[in-house]
């Protein structure tokens, strides 16, 4: 393996922690893991890599983080599930400082490849009004009408990556993540996403004996969910590729939130009374990933079925909740 130094921004987070683990597994020896969180709040931390606690929203921190680095994975963002991004639009927008400063520092440090994790939240909201959604193609991001706050920041940062590539010759690659889930992530506290939140709620109902669950919205809203292992492979394949434009990275296995609850109930061997909170944040009515382009260009398709990934996620969250 080459001894190039790899920077993972947001390494204390869910996807970042898994990425560091995967790079180590593949034999990469020189990895710098950076996150704003104190070390004891990182989801995964590995003593054999350089671990820095830095605020990548600051240019000086980005300059420190990129020193001697050849490859950057930028997964750092102030974000969470619907409950967070609908109520913290300014905080989500401020993440623009992370990508901007990391791009500037990477350009000046002579970084060779820069990966940016964008989101399906960049897509035009008009195309996501129906639960029986037509899967989103890459060109559906324009004309722009993304998720307010979080989606606008992601779309703007995609453009920033493009212009740093065109104007400064920094090789940038962008993936639009569609709802990544799996073990070693947030499952409570307000930033969790639907798969982890539903696992937690079902486990709480099972442990407490109160066999009820609150579901945000009608439960008819649809999504696709990508297991973390598929995300890691796609991310690294995209960075190594010649794909210049932002590309979907997601599953095309569409389910409603009610169906997601069905799956978790089945895993838990329980049936719950469903209470629908129609005033809770629920996001768009329908969103799915069209994988035509990535299949054509990279031959990539997620190979973890939702049922299998949710089983692993449920087991991990159950262990966390019962070992406290």
mmCIF file of N, CA and C in Angstrom, residues 106 123 135 144 195 203 206 228 260 293 313 323:
data_model
loop_
_atom_site.group_PDB
_atom_site.id
_atom_site.type_symbol
_atom_site.label_atom_id
_atom_site.label_comp_id
_atom_site.label_asym_id
_atom_site.label_seq_id
_atom_site.Cartn_x
_atom_site.Cartn_y
_atom_site.Cartn_z
ATOM 1 N N UNK A 106 -6.947 22.491 1.639
ATOM 2 C CA UNK A 106 -6.535 21.363 0.788
ATOM 3 C C UNK A 106 -5.826 21.867 -0.469
ATOM 4 N N UNK A 123 -32.124 17.730 -3.521
ATOM 5 C CA UNK A 123 -33.059 17.589 -4.633
ATOM 6 C C UNK A 123 -34.269 18.510 -4.506
ATOM 7 N N UNK A 135 -38.015 7.791 -8.673
ATOM 8 C CA UNK A 135 -36.662 7.883 -8.116
ATOM 9 C C UNK A 135 -35.918 9.094 -8.691
ATOM 10 N N UNK A 144 -33.006 24.630 -8.763
ATOM 11 C CA UNK A 144 -32.772 24.351 -7.353
ATOM 12 C C UNK A 144 -33.952 24.746 -6.460
ATOM 13 N N UNK A 195 -34.241 5.076 10.883
ATOM 14 C CA UNK A 195 -34.006 3.660 11.227
ATOM 15 C C UNK A 195 -33.588 3.476 12.687
ATOM 16 N N UNK A 203 -37.514 -0.925 20.957
ATOM 17 C CA UNK A 203 -36.801 -1.519 22.103
ATOM 18 C C UNK A 203 -37.356 -0.958 23.416
ATOM 19 N N UNK A 206 -40.604 -2.577 24.133
ATOM 20 C CA UNK A 206 -40.406 -3.969 24.539
ATOM 21 C C UNK A 206 -39.916 -4.051 25.988
ATOM 22 N N UNK A 228 -24.467 0.992 6.031
ATOM 23 C CA UNK A 228 -23.153 1.645 6.110
ATOM 24 C C UNK A 228 -22.080 0.948 5.259
ATOM 25 N N UNK A 260 -41.155 0.317 7.502
ATOM 26 C CA UNK A 260 -39.931 0.250 8.304
ATOM 27 C C UNK A 260 -40.259 -0.208 9.727
ATOM 28 N N UNK A 293 -27.137 5.800 -13.115
ATOM 29 C CA UNK A 293 -25.827 6.365 -13.477
ATOM 30 C C UNK A 293 -24.679 5.649 -12.772
ATOM 31 N N UNK A 313 -28.460 -3.403 12.923
ATOM 32 C CA UNK A 313 -28.601 -2.117 13.598
ATOM 33 C C UNK A 313 -29.398 -2.278 14.892
ATOM 34 N N UNK A 323 -27.108 -2.397 28.180
ATOM 35 C CA UNK A 323 -25.848 -2.536 28.920
ATOM 36 C C UNK A 323 -25.529 -1.297 29.739
#
